[in-house]
Coordinates of C-alpha atoms and ligand atoms in Angstrom, one line a residue:
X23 CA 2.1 -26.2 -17.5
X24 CA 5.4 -24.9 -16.3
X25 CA 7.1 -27.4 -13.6
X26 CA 9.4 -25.5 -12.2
X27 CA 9.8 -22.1 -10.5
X28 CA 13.0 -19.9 -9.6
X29 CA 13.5 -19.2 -5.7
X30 CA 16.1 -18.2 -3.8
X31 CA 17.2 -20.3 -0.6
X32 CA 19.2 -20.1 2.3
X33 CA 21.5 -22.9 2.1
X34 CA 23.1 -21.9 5.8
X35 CA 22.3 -19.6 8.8
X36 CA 24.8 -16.4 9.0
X37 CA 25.6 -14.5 6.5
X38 CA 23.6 -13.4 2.9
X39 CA 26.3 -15.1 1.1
X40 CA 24.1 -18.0 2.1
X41 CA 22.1 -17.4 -0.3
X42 CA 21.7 -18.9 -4.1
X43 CA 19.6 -19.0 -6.8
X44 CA 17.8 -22.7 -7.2
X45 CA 15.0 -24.2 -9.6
X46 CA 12.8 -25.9 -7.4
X47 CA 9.5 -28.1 -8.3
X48 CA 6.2 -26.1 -8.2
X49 CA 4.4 -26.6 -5.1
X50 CA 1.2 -28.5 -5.1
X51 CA -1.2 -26.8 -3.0
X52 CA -2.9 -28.7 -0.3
X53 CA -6.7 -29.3 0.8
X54 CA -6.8 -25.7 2.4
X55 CA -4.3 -24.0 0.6
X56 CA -4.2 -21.9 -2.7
X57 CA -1.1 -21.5 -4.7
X58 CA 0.1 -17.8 -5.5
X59 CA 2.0 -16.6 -8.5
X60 CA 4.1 -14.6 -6.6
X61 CA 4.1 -10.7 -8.2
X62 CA 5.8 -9.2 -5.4
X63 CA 7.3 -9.9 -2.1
X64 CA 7.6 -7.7 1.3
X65 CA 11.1 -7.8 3.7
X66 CA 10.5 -7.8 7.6
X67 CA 13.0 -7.5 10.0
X68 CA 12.5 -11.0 11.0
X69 CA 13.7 -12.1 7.5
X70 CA 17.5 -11.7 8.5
X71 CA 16.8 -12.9 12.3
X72 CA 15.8 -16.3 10.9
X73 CA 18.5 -15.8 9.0
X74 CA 21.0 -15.4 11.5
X75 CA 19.5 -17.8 14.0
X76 CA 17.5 -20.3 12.0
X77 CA 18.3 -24.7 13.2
X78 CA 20.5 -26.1 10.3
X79 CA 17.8 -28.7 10.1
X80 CA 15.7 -26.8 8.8
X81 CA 17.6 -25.8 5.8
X82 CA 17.6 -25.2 3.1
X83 CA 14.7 -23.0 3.2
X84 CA 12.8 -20.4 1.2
X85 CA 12.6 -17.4 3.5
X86 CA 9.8 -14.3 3.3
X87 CA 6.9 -13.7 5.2
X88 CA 4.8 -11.4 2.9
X89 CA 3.7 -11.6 -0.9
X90 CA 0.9 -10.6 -3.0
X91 CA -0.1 -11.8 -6.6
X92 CA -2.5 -14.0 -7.9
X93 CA -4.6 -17.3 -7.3
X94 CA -3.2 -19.9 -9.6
X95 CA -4.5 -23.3 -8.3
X96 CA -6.9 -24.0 -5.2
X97 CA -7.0 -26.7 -3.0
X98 CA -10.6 -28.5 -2.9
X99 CA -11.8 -27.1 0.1
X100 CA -11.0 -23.2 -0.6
X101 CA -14.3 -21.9 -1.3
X102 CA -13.2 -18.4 -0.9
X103 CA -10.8 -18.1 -3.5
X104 CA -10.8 -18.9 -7.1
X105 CA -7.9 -18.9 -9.7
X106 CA -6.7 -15.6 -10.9
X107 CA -8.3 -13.7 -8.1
X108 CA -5.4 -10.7 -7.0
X109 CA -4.7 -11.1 -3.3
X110 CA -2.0 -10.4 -0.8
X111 CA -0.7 -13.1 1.8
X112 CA 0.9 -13.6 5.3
X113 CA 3.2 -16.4 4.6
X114 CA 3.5 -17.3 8.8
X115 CA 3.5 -21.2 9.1
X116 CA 6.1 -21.6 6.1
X117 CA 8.1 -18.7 4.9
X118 CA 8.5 -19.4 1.0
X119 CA 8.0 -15.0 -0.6
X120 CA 11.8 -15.4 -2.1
X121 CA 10.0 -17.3 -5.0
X122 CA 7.8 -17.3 -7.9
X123 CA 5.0 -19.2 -6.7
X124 CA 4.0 -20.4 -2.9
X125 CA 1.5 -22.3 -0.8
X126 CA -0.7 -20.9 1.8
X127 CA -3.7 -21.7 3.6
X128 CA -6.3 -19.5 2.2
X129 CA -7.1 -18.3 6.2
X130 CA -3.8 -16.2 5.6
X131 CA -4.9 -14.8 2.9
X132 CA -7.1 -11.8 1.5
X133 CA -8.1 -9.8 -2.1
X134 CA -6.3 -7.3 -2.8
X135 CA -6.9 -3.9 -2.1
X136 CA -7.9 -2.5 -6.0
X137 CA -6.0 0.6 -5.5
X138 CA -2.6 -0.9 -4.6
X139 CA 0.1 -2.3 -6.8
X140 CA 1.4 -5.6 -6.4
X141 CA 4.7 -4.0 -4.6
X142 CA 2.2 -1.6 -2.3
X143 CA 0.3 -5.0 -1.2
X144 CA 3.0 -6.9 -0.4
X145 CA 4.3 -4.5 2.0
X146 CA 1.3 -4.9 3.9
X147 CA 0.7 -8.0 5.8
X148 CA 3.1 -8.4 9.0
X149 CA 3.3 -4.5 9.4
X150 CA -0.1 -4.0 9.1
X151 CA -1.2 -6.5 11.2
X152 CA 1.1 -6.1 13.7
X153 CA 0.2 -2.5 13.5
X154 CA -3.4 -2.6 13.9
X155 CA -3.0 -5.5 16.7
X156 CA -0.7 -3.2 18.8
X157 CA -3.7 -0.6 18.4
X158 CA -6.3 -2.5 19.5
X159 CA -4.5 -3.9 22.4
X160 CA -3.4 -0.6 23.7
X161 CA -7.1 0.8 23.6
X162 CA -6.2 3.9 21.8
X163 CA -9.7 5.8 22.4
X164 CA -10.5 9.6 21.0
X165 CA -8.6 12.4 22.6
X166 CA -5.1 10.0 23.4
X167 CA -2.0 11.6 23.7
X168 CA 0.0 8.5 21.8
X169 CA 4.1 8.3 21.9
X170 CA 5.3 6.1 19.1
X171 CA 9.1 4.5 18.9
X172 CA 10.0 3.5 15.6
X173 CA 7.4 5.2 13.9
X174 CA 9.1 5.7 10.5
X175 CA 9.2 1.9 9.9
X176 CA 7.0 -0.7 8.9
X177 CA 4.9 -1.4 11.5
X178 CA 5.1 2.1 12.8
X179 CA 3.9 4.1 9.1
X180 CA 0.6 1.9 10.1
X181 CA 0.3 2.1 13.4
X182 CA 0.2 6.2 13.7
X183 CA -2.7 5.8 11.2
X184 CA -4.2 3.4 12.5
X185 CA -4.5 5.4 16.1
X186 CA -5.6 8.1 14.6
X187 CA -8.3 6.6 13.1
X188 CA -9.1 5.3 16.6
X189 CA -9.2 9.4 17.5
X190 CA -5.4 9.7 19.0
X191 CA -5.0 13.3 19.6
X192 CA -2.1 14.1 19.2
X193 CA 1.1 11.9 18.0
X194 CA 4.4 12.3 19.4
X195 CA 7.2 10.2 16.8
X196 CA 10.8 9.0 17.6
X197 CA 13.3 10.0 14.8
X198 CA 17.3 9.0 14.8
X199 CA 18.3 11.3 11.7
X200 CA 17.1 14.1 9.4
X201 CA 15.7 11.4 7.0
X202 CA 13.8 9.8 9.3
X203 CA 12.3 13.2 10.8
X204 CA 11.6 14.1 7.4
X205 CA 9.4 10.5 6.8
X206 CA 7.6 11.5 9.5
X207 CA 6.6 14.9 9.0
X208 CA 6.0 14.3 4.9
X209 CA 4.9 10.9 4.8
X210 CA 2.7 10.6 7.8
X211 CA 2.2 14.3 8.8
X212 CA 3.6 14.7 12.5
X213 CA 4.1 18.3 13.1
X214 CA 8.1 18.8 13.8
X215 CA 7.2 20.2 17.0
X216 CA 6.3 16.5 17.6
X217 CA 9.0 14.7 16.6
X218 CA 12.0 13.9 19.3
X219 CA 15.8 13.3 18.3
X220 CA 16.7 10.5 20.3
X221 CA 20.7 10.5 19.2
X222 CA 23.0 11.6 21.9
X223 CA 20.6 12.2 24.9
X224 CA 20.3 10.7 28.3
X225 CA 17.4 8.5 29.7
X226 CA 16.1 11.5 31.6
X227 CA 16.8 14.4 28.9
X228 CA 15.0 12.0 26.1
X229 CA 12.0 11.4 28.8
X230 CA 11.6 15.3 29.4
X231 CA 12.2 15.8 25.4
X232 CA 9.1 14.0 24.8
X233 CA 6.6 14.9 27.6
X234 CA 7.7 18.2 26.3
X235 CA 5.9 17.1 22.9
X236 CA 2.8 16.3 24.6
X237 CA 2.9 20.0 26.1
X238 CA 4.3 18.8 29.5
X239 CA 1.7 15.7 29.7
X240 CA 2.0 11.9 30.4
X241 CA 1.3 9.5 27.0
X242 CA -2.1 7.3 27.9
X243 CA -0.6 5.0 25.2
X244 CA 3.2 4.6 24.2
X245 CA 4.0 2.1 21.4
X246 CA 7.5 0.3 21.7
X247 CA 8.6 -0.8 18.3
X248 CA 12.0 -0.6 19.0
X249 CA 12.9 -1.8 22.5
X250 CA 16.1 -1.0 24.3
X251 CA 16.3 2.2 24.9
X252 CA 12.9 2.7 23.7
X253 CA 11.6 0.8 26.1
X254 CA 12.3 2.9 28.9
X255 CA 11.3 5.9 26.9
X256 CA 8.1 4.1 27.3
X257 CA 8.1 3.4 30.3
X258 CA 9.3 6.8 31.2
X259 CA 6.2 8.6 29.0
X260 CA 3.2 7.0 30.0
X261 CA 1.1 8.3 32.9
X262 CA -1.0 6.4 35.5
X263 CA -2.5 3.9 34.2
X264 CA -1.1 4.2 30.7
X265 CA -0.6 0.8 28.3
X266 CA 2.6 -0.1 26.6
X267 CA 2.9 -2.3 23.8
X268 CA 5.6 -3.8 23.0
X269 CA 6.6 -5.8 20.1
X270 CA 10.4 -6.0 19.8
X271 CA 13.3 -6.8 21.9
X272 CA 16.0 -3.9 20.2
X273 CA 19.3 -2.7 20.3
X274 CA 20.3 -0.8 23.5
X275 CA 21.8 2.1 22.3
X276 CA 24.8 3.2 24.2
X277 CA 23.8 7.1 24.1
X278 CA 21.1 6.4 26.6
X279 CA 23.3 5.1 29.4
X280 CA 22.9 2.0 31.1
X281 CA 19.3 0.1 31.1
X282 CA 17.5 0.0 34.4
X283 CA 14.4 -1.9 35.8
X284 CA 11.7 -0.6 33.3
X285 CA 9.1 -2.7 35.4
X286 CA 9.4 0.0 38.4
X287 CA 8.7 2.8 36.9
X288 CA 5.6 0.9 35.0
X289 CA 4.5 -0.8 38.3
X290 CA 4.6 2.8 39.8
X291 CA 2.0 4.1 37.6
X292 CA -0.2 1.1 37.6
X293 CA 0.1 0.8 33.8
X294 CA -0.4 -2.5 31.2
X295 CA 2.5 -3.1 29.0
X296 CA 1.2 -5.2 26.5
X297 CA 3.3 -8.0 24.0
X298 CA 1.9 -8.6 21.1
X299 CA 3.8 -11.0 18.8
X300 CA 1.9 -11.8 15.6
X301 CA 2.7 -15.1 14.8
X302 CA 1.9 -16.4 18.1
X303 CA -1.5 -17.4 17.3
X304 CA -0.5 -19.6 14.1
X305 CA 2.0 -20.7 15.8
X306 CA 0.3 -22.1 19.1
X307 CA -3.8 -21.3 18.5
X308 CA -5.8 -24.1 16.9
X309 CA -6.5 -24.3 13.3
X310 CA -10.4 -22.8 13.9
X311 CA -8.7 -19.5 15.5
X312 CA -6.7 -18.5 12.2
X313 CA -9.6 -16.7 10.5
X314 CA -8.6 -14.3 12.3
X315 CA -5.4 -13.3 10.3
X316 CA -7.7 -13.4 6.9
X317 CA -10.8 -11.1 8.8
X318 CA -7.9 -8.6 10.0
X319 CA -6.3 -8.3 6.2
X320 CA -9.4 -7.8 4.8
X321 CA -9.9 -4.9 7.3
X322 CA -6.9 -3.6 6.2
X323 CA -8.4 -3.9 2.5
X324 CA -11.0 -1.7 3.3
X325 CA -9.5 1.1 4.9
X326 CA -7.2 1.2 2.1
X327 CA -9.6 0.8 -0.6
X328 CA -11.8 3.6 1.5
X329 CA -8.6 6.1 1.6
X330 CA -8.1 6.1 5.1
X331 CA -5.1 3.9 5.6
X332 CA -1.7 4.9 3.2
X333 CA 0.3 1.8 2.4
X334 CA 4.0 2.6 3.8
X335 CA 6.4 3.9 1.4
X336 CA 7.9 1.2 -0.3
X337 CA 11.5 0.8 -1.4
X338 CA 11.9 -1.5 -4.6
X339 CA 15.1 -3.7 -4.1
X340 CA 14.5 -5.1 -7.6
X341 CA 13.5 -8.5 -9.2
X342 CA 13.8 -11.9 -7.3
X343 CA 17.4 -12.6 -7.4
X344 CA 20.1 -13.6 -4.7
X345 CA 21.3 -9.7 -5.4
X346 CA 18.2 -7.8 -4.5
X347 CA 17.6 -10.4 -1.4
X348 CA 20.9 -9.5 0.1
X349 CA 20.3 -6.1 -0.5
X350 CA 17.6 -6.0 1.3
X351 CA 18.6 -7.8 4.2
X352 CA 22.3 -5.8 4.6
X353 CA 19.8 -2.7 4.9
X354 CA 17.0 -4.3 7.0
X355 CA 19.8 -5.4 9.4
X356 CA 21.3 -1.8 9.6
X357 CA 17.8 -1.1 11.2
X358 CA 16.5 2.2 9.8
X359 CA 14.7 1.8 7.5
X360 CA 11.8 4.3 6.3
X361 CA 8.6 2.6 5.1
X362 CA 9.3 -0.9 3.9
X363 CA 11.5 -3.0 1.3
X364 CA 9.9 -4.8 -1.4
X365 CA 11.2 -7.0 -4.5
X366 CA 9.3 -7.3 -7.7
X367 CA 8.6 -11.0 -8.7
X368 CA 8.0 -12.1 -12.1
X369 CA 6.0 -10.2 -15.2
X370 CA 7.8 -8.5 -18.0
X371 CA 11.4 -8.2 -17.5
Ligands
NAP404 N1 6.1 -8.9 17.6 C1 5.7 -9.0 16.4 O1 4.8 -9.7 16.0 C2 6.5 -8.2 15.4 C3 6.0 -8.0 14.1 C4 6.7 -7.2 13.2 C5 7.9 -6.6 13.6 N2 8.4 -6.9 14.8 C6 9.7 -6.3 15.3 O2 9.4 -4.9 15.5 C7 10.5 -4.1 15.2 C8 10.0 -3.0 14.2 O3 9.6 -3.7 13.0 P1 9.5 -2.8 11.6 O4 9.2 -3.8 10.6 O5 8.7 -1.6 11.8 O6 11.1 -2.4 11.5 P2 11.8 -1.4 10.5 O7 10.9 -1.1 9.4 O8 13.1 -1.9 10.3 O9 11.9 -0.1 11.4 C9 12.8 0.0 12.4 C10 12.6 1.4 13.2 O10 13.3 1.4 14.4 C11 13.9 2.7 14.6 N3 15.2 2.5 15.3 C12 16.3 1.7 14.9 N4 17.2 1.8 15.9 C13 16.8 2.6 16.9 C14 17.3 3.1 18.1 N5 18.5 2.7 18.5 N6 16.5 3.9 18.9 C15 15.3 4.3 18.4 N7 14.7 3.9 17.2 C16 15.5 3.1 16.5 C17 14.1 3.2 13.2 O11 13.9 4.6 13.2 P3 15.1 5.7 13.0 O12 15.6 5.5 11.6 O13 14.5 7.0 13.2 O14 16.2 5.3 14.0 C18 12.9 2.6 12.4 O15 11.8 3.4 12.4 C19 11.6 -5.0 14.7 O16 12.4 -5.3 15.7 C20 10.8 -6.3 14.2 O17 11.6 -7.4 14.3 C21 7.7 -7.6 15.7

């Protein structure tokens, strides 16, 4: 029985030359939790906020919200799981993904979708979830005219799928440079007459650019995955009675000119912005609500296993290691990513 795993911790909040390599005991898994051999692990955004911001009392820590791999002890009340069963993992109480095994309770966890390797798994969880969430809450019903910010990241490479499996219409996509565009029309096929530039334009000209998109109509649905700028840009788009969800609070880019009251020109049209923030109900919901998490990734499963949901494109950092973790972060943190950033974990060398 090996006794010791390889993880990479965050000895300080700041900078990624915080982290270093450690050997740390194996975790023990407890009454509701399996233990995962870690095969892969997903990057989120998030990852280098907690970074940046994370108490000194909590550290050292193990960050990474996201893995997939395979069962390799159970605590004695998991029924649903047994050992060597693949499955993929939302790591939200505890981070712990920068290592080569973890501890979870199984309600955050789900089989893995056959088709998809490790790496294609562990992409999965928070954009996903988020992703279909941010669907469900906005309503998306057949025939919607949908405005997504941020659609060439994570959570937005789901979410366009997602509403057009809910019958979206038509989707209109944010782009900030000829990569991006080109995600968006190859990866998740949005016609380039749908896709707005939003370098170097003002509030109103960026507004006008994407109604133009939607042939001179309101969105009924606008998804703010940026924020900032973006926000406005949603709350510019949608028509009466349109829904907003928002997820992020982003950069305010300094092309669009100076922020203004978003909340006007929402009230104005008597639409619903909605947040959605997925942790919140691990966070603050009682233990009995977190099936929830588990029911939603199998869903996910499914639609992937069915053909009808693309995992985003994933990037491979490389192995566990402090190198491919700061990689990772330094291009999280430059914020433009296409798809998501994974790390392989363990297997042949
Ligand atoms: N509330 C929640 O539960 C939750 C869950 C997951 C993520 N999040 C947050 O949601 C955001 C998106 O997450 P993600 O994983 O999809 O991030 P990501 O993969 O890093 O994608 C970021 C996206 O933002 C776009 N972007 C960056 N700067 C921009 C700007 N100034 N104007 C317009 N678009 C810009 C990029 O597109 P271009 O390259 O085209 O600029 C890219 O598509 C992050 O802030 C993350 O922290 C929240």
């Amino acid at each position: 029985m090996i006794a010791c795993m390889e993880a990479v911790l965050l000895t300080a909040p700041g900078s990624v030359d915080h982290f270093e390599r450690a050997m740390l005991p194996l975790p023990v898994p407890g009454p509701d939790e399996v233990r995962i051999r870690i095969r892969a692990a997903g990057f989120n955004p998030m990852d280098w906020q907690k970074r940046k911001t994370i108490d000194s009392s909590r550290l050292p820590v193990i960050l990474g919200g996201e893995v997939a791999g395979v069962i390799d002890a159970v605590g004695p009340r998991v029924l649903r799981f047994a050992v060597d069963d693949p499955v993929f993992a939302y790591l939200v109480r505890k981070p712990g993904g920068y290592a080569e095994y973890v501890c979870v309770r199984a309600v955050f966890v789900a089989r893995k979708p056959g088709p998809l390797s490790f790496e294609q798994a562990a992409a999965l969880p928070v954009a996903g979830l988020t992703a279909y969430e941010s669907v469900i809450r906005a309503g998306v019903r057949p025939g919607d005219p949908v405005l997504v910010t941020g659609a060439s990241g994570g959570v937005g490479s789901i979410a366009v799928q997602i509403a057009r499996l809910r019958g979206a219409s038509r989707i209109v996509a944010t782009a900030g440079s000829d990569r991006s565009a080109r995600y968006l029309t190859t990866r998740l096929g949005i016609p380039a007459s749908q896709v707005v530039r939003y370098g170097g334009r003002s509030r109103a000209d960026l507004a006008a650019a994407a109604i133009q998109c939607n042939e001179g109509r309101f969105f009924r649905v606008a998804f703010d995955f940026v924020g900032g700028a973006m926000t406005s840009l949603c709350a510019d788009t949608v028509g009466v009675d349109g829904q907003v969800v928002a997820i992020a609070t982003g950069p305010h880019d300094a092309t669009h000119g100076e922020a203004e009251n978003d909340e006007d020109h929402l009230f104005d049209k008597s639409a619903t912005v909605h947040f959605v923030l997925l942790s919140a109900r691990a966070a603050l919901g009682r233990p009995a609500e977190w099936g929830w998490y588990a029911q939603r990734l199998d869903e996910l499963a499914r639609w992937t296993e069915a053909g009808v949901l693309r995992p985003p494109e994933i990037r491979n950092v490389g192995r566990l290691s402090v190198a491919a973790v700061r990689t990772a972060h330094q291009i999280l943190e430059e914020g433009h990513v296409q798809g998501k950033l994974v790390m392989t974990v363990g297997g042949e060398p």
